[in-house]
Coordinates of C-alpha atoms in Angstrom, one line a residue:
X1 CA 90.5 205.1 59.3
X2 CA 93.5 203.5 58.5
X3 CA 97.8 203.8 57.8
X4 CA 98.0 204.3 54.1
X5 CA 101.5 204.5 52.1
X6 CA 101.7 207.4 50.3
X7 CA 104.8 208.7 48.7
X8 CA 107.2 209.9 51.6
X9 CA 104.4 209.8 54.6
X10 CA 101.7 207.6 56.5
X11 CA 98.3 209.5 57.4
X12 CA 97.1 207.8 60.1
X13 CA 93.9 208.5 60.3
X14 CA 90.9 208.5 62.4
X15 CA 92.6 208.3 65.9
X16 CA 91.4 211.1 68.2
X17 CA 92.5 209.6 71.9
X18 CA 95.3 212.1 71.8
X19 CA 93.5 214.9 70.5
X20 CA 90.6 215.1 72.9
X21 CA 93.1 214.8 76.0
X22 CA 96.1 216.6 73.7
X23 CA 97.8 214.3 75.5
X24 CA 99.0 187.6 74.7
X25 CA 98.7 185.7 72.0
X26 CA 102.0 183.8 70.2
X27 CA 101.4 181.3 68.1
X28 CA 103.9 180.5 65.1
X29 CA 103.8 181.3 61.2
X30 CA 102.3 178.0 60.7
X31 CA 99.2 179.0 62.4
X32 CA 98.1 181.3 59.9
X33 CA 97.2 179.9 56.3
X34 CA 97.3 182.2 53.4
X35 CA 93.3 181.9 52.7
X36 CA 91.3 183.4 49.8
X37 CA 88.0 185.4 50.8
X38 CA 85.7 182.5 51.5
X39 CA 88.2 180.3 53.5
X40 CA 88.3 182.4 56.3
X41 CA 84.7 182.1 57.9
X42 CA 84.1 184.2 61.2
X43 CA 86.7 186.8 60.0
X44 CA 84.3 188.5 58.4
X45 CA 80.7 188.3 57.3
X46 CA 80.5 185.1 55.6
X47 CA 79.6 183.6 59.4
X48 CA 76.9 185.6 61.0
X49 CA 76.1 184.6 64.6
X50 CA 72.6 185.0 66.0
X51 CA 74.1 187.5 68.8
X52 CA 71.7 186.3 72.6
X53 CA 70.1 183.6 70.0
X54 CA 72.5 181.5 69.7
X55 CA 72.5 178.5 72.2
X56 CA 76.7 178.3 71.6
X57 CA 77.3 181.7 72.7
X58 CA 75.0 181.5 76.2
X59 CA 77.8 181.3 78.4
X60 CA 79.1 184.5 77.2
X61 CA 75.3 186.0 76.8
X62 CA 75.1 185.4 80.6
X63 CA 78.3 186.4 82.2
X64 CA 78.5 188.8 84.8
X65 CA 81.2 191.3 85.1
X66 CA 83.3 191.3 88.2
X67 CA 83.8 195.0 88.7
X68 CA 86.4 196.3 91.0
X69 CA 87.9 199.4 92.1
X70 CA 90.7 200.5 89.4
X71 CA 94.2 200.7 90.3
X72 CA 97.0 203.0 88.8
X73 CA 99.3 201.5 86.3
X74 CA 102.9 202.1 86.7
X75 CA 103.3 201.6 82.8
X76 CA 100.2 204.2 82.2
X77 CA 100.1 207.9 82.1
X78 CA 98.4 209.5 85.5
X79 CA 94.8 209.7 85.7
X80 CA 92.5 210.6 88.1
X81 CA 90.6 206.9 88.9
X82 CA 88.5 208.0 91.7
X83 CA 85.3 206.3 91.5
X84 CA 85.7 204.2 88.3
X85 CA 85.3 200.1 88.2
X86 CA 87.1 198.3 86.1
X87 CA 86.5 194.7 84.6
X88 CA 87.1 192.2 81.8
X89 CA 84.9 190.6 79.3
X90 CA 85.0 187.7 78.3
X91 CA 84.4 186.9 74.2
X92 CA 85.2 184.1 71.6
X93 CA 88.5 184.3 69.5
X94 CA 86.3 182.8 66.6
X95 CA 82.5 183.5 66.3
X96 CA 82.2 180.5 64.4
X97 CA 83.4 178.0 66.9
X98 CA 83.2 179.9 70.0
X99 CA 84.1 176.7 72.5
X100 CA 87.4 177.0 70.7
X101 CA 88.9 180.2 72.8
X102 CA 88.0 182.9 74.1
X103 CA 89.7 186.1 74.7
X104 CA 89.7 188.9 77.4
X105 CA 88.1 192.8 76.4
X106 CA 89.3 195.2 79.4
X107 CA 86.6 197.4 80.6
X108 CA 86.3 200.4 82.6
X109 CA 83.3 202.1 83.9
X110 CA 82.5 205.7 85.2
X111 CA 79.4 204.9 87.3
X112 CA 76.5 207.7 86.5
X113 CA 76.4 210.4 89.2
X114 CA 73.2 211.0 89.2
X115 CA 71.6 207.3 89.7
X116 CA 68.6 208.1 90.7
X117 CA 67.9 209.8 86.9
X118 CA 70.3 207.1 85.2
X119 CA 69.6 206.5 81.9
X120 CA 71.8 203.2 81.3
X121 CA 75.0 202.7 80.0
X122 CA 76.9 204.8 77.4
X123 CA 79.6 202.2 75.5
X124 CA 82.5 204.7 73.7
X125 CA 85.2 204.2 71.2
X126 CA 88.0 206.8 70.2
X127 CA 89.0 206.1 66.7
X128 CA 91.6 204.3 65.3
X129 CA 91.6 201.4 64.8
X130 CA 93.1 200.5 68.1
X131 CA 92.6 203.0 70.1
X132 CA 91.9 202.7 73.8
X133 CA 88.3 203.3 74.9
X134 CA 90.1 202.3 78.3
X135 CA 92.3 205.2 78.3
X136 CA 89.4 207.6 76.7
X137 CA 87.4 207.4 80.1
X138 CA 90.5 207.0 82.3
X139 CA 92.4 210.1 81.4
X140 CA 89.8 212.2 79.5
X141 CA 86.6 211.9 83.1
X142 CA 86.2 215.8 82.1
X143 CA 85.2 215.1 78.8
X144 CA 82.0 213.5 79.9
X145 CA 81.5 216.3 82.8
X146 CA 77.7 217.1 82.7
X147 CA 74.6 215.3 81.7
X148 CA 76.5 212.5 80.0
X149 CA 78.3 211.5 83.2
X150 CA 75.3 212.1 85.5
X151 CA 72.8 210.2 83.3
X152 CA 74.8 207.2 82.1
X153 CA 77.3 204.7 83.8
X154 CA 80.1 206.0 81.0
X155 CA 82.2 202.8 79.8
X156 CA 85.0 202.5 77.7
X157 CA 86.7 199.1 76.3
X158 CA 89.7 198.3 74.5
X159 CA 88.7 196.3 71.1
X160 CA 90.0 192.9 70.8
X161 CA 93.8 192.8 69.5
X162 CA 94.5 196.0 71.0
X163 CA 95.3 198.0 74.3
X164 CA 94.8 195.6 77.3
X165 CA 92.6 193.4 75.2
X166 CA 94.9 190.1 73.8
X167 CA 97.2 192.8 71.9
X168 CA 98.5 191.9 68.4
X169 CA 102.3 192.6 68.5
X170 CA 104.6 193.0 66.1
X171 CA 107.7 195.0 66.1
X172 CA 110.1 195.7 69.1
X173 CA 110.2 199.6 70.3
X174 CA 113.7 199.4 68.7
X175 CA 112.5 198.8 65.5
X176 CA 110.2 201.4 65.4
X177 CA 112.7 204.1 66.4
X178 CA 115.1 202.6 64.0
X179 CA 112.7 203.1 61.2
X180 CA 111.8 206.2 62.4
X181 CA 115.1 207.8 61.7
X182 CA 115.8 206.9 58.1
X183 CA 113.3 208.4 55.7
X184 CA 112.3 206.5 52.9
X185 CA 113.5 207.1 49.9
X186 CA 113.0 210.0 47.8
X187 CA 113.8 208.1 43.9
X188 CA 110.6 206.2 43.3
X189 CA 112.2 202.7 42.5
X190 CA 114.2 202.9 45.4
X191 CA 111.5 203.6 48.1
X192 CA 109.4 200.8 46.9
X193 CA 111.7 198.5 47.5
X194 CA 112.5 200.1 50.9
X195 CA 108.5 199.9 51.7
X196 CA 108.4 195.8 50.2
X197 CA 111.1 195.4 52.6
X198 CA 109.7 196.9 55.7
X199 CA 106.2 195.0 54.8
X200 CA 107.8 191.6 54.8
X201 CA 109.8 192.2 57.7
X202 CA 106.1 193.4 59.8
X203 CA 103.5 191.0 58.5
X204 CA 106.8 188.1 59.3
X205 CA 107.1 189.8 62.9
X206 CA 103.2 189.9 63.0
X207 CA 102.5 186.3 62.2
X208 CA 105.0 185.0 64.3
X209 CA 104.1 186.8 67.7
X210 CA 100.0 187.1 66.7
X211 CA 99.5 184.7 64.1
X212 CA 96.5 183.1 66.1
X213 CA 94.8 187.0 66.5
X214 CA 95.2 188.0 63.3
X215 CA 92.2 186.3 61.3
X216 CA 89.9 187.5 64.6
X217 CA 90.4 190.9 65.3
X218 CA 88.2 192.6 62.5
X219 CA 85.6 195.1 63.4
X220 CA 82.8 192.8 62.6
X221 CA 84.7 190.4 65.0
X222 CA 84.1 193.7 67.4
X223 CA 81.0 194.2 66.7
X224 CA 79.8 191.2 68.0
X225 CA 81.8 191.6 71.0
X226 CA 79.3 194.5 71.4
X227 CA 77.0 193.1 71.5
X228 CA 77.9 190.8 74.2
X229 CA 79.4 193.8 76.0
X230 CA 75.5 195.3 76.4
X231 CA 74.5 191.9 77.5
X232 CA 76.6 192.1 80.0
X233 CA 76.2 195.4 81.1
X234 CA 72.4 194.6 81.2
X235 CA 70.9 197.2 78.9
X236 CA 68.1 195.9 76.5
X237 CA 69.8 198.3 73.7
X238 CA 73.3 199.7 73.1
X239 CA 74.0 203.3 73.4
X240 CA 77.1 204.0 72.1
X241 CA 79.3 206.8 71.1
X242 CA 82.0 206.5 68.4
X243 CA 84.3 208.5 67.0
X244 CA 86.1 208.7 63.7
X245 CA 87.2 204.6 63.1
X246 CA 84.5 204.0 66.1
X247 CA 82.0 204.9 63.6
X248 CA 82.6 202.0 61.5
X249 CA 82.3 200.1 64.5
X250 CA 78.9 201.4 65.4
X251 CA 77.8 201.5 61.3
X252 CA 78.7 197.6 61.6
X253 CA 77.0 196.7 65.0
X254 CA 73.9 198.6 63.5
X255 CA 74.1 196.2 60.3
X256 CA 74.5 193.2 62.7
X257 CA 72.3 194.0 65.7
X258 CA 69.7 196.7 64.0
X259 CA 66.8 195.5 66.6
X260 CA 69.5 196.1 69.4
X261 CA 70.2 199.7 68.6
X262 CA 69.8 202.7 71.3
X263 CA 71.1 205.8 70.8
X264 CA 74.0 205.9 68.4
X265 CA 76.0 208.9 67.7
X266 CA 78.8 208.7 64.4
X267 CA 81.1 211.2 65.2
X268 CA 84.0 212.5 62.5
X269 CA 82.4 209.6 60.2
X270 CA 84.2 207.0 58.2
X271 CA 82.2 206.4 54.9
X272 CA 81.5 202.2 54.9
X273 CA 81.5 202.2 51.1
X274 CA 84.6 204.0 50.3
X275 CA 87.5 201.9 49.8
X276 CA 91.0 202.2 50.6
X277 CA 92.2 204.6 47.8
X278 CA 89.4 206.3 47.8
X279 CA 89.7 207.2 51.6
X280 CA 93.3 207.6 51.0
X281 CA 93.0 210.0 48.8
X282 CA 90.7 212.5 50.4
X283 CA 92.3 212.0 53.7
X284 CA 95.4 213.3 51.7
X285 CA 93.7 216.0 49.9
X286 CA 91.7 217.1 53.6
X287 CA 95.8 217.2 55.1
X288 CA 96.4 219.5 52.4
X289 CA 93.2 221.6 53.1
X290 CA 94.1 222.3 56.8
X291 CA 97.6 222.7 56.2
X292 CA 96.5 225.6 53.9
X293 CA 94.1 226.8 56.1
X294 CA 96.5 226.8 58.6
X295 CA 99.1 228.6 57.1
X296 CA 96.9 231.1 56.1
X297 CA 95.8 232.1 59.5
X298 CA 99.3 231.9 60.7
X299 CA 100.0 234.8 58.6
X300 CA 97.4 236.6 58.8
X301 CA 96.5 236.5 62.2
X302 CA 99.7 235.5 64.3
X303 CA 102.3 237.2 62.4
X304 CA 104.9 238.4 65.0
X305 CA 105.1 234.7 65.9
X306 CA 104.4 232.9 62.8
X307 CA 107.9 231.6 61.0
X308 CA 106.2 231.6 57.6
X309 CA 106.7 234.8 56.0
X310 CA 104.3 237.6 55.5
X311 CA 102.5 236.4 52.2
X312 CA 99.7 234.4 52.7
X313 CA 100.0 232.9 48.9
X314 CA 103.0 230.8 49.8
X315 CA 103.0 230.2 53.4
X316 CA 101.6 227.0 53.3
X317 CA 104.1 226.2 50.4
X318 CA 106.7 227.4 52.9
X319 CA 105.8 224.8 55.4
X320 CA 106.1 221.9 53.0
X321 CA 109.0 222.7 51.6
X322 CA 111.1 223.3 55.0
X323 CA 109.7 219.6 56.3
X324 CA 110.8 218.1 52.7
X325 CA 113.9 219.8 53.3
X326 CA 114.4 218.0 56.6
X327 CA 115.4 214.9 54.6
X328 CA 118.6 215.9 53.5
X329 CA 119.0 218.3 57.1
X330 CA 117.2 216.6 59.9
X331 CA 117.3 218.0 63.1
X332 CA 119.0 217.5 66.3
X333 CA 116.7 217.2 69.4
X334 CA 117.6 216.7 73.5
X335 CA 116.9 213.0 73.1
X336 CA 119.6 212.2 70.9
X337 CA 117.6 211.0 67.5
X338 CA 117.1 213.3 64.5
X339 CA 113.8 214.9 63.7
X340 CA 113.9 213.4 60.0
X341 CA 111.0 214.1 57.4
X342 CA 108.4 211.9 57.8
X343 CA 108.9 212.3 61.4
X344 CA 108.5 216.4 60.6
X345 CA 105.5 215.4 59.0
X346 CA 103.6 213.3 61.2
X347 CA 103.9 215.8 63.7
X348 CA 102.6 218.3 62.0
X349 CA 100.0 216.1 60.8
X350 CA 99.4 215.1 64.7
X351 CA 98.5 219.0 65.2
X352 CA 96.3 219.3 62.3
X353 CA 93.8 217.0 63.9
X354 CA 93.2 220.0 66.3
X355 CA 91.8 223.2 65.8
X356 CA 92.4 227.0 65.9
X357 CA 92.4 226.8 69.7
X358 CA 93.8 223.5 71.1
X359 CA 96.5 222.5 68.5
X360 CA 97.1 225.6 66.1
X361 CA 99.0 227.2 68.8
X362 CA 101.2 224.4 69.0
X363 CA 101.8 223.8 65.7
X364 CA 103.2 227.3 65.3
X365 CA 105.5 227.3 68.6
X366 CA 106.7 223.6 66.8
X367 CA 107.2 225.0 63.5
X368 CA 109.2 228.1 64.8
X369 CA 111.5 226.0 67.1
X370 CA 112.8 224.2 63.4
X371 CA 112.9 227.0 61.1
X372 CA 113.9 229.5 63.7
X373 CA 116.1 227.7 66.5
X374 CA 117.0 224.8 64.4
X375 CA 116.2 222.0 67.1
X376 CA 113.5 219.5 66.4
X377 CA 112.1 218.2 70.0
X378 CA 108.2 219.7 69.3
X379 CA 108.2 218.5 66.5
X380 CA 109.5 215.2 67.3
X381 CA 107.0 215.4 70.3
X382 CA 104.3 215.4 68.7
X383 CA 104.7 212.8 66.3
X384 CA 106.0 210.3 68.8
X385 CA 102.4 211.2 70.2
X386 CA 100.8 210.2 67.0
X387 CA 102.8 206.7 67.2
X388 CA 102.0 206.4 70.9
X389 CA 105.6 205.7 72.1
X390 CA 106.5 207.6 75.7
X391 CA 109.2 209.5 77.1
X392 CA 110.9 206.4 77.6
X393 CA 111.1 204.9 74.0
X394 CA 108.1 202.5 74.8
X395 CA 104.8 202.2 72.2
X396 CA 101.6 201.3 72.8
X397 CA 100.1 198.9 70.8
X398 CA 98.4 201.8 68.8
X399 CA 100.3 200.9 65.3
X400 CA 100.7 196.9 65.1
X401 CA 97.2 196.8 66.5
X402 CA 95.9 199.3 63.8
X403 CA 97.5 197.4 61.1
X404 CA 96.2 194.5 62.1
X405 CA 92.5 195.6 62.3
X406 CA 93.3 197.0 59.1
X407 CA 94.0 194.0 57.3
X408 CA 91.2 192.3 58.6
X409 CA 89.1 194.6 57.8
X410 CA 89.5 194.3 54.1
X411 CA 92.3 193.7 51.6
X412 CA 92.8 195.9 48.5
X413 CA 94.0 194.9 45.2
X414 CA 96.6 197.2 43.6
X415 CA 95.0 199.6 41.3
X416 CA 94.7 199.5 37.7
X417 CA 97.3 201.9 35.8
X418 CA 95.0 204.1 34.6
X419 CA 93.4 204.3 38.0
X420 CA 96.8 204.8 39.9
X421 CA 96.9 207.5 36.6
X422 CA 94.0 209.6 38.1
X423 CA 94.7 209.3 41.7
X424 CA 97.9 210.8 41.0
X425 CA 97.2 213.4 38.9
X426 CA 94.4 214.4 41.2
X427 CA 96.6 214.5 43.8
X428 CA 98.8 216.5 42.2
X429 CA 96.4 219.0 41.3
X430 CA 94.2 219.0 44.9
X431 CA 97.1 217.9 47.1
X432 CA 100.7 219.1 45.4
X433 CA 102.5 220.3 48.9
X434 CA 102.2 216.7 50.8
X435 CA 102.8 214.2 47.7
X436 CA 106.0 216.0 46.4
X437 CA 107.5 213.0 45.2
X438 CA 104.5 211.0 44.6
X439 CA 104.6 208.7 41.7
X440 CA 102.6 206.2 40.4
X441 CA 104.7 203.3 41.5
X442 CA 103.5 204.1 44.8
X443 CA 100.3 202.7 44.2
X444 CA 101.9 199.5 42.3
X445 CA 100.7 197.3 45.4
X446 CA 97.4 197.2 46.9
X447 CA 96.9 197.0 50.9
X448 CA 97.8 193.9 53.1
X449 CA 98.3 192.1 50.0
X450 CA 101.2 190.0 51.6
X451 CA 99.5 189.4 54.7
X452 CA 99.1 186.1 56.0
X453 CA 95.1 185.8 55.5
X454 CA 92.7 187.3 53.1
X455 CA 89.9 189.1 54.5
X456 CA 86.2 188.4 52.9
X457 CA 84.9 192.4 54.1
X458 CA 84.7 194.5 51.2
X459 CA 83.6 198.1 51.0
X460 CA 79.7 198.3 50.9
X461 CA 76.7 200.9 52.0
X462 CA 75.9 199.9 55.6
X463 CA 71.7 200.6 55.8
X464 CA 71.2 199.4 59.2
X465 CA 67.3 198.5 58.4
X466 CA 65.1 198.8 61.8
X467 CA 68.0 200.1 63.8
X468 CA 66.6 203.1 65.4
X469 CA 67.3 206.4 64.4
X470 CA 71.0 207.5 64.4
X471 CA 73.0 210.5 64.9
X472 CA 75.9 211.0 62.2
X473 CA 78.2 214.3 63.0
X474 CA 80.7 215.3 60.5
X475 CA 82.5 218.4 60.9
X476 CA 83.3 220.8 57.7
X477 CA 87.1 221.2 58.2
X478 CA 88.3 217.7 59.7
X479 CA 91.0 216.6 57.5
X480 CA 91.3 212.8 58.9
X481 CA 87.7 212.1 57.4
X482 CA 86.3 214.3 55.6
X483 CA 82.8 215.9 55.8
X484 CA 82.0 213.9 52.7
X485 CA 82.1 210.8 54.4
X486 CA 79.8 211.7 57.0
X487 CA 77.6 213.2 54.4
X488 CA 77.6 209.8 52.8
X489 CA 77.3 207.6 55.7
X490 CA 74.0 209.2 56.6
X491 CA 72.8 208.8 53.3
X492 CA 73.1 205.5 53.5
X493 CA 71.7 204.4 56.8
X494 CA 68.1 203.7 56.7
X495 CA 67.2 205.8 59.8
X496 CA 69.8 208.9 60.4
X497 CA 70.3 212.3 60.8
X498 CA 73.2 214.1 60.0
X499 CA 74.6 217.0 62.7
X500 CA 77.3 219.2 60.9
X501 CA 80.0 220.9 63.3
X502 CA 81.3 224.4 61.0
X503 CA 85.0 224.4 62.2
X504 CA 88.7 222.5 61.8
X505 CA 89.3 219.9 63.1
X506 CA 89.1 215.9 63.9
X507 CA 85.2 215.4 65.3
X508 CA 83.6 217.5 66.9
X509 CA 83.0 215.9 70.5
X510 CA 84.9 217.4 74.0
X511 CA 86.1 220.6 71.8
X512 CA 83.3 222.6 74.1
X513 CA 80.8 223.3 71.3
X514 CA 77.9 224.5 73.1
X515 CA 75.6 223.1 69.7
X516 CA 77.0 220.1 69.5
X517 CA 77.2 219.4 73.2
X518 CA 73.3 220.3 73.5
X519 CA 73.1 218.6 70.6
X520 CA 74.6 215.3 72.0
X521 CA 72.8 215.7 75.6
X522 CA 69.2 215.7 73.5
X523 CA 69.6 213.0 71.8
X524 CA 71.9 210.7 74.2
X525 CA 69.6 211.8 77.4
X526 CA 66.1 211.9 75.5
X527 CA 65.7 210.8 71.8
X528 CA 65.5 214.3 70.9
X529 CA 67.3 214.2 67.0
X530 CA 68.3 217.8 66.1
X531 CA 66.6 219.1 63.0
X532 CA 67.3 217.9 60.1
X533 CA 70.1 220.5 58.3
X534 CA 71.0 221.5 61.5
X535 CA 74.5 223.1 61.6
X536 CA 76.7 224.4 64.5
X537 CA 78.8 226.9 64.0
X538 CA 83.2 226.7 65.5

């Protein structure tokens, strides 16, 4: 679910945008007080509105959106817009004074084809946090093809502080590629200071362009702008499909709103109650997993075009080893920068959130370009996908946005020693290929702990008590959140059911599943829940 430092390399985690299509706020430092958890009031749960109750939030209760006909964006990627409205809603910065500000949430809506049979509207997220829900019905219309798209008017929205949506921003494009092209450090001592550098240069860059977003743009913030959202869209109850982060989302609109709950689905599921380490430290290990896995069937099963010998015992050890290597040999590509090492990795990362069939492939061709023809444009590709910057050097707000949500969304404190002890070592014995170099002064700081607020959210089991039932799907080989997570998540609701996907992978919906998708049409179309223990097979 979120960017978390780890030796040499950042997993980001829980975005699937880019996967399932394989394809302005400035306010000074001042603005922002350093706070500790019970200053900051509607930046997290300490200030719980009444949602439709509330007589201070009726002129956003009653708005009506002004839908139009979309219009291509030069900026934006091509999509096919025939058809689809687009809008803006309209929500408060601060739940807790909402006459203060407000913000704008862009909206766009696939109308149901079939509206005769509609059902209502289907709200989706992508993951994240960040991500586009925008861009996820603009680019990916196929993915909804069928009973999703004739039965519900399909709308996506961009979460506050991200996208279209009031974006936080941070760093200039030059300053990412900059970064980009020196690895950090491989001596311990050394890279810390690197990464203390680079955080005081961000959250400085953050709270000068976004200082007056930053305290606002928490899930639970979200959330509420949910709510608002199916106000507005006039559905009594919210149906609503997340994926990956976007279950978070949905677990905490649950917890606020259970008496406003549809039909929910959880899809790649984050686990509420884990905190960051925790997560951190299975996402690692799940990396690790698929790159084995991966490996393995490259050998086995694609040998004449697999670059990683013939033994199946050290393929994988093969892989890691060449993309450590890249930091003292990176590699040229047509663009002019280097493909460096944590650019190697994130790429192949990128690819690992696929499967056998859409990103497996890929991964092979990108890995035989380096370690056969020396150049390093796949995968550099790829991993400028995973950052969301273009042909042209530009990002998307994808990574300030995400760290942004982040921090809002709960600060850590730095382990103990013996704790930072035991995540190491059990890295090192579940997860020894990706944390070469890994030491235990790379857990000496805890996340966001120099950003400019203190968040109150902490890491508890969302139960969601009279929320209707919900649909959890976790799939057995996603290494981004692990099944675990959605085996906990559904444990903890008070009313869920939990759908396992038998496959790799990051989620399991728009990878054609026939299971799933009847699954999904069932439940979305009917109420029908699948039988408890059901499991699909890849």
């Amino acid at each position: 679910m979120t960017t978390h430092r780890t030796g040499r390399r950042l997993v980001l985690a829980a975005l699937v945008v880019g996967n399932l299509l394989l394809a302005t706020a400035c306010n000074d430092l001042a603005t922002v007080q350093p706070a500790d958890a019970g200053a900051v009031g509607s930046a997290g749960a300490a200030a719980k509105p009444a949602g439709a109750d509330d007589p201070r939030l009726g002129t956003f209760y009653g708005q009506h959106i002004g839908w139009h006909a979309c219009r291509p964006d030069a900026g934006s990627p091509p999509a096919d817009l025939t058809g689809m409205q687009c809008g803006e809603l309209r929500v408060p910065l601060d739940y807790a004074d909402p006459a203060a500000d407000a913000l704008g949430v862009a909206l766009v809506r696939l109308p149901a084809a079939d509206p005769t049979r509609r059902v209502g509207s289907l709200v989706v997220n992508p993951g994240g946090p960040g991500g586009s829900g925008v861009e996820m019905v603009a680019m990916g219309r196929k993915l909804f093809d069928g009973a999703l798209h004739n039965r519900f008017d399909v709308v996506g929205f961009d979460p506050r502080g991200s996208g279209a949506s009031s974006p936080v921003t941070c760093l200039t494009d030059r300053q990412r590629d900059d970064r980009d092209q020196v690895d950090l450090p491989v001596d311990p001592a050394k890279r810390r200071a690197v990464l203390e550098q680079r955080d005081t240069e961000l959250t400085t860059a953050c709270a000068a362009k976004s200082g007056r977003l930053l305290p606002f743009v928490g899930t639970r913030s979200t959330a509420r702008d949910l709510d608002v959202l199916r106000q507005a869209l006039g559905d009594p109850r919210l149906n609503y499909l997340g994926i990956s982060y976007g279950t978070y989302l949905g677990a905490l609109y649950a917890e606020e709103f259970p008496a406003r709950t549809g039909r929910l689905i959880l899809d790649g599921a984050v686990d509420p109650a884990a905190d960051a380490l925790e997560e951190s430290t299975d996402q690692i290990i799940g990396f690790e997993s698929s790159l084995r896995r991966f490996a393995d069937d490259c050998v086995r099963t694609h040998a004449a075009e697999c670059p990683l010998g013939g033994d199946p015992d050290t393929a994988a050890k093969k892989a890691a080893d060449y993309l450590e290597g890249l930091h003292d040999r990176p590699l040229d590509t047509a663009d002019g920068r280097r493909l460096t090492s944590d650019l190697g990795w994130a790429g192949t990362q990128a690819l690992l959130y696929g499967d056998e069939t859409d990103a497996w492939p890929a991964l092979r061709a990108a890995l035989t370009m380096a370690m056969v023809g020396k150049r390093g444009d796949l995968l550099l590709a790829s991993a400028d996908r995973f950052h969301g910057r273009d042909e042209k050097g530009h990002y998307t707000t994808l990574s300030d946005s995400h760290n942004a949500i982040s921090c809002a969304d709960g600060a850590a404190a730095a382990p103990s020693p013996e704790r930072a002890q035991q995540v190491v070592a059990k890295l090192k014995a579940e997860a020894p290929l990706v944390t070469q170099g890994v030491s235990v002064e790379d857990y000496q700081h805890g996340r966001c702990e120099n950003w400019p607020f203190r968040s109150p959210e902490k890491p508890h089991v969302v139960r969601a008590e009279g929320s209707t039932p919900i649909l959890v799907v976790g799939s057995t080989g996603d290494p981004a959140t692990p099944y675990a997570a959605a085996e906990n998540l559904a444990k903890g609701l008070a009313h869920a059911t939990l759908l396992t996907r038998e496959g790799e992978g990051h989620g399991a919906f728009g990878r054609g599943n026939t299971c799933i998708d009847a699954a999904y049409e069932a439940y979305l179309v009917s109420g029908a829940m699948p039988a408890p223990g059901t499991r699909c097979a890849g």
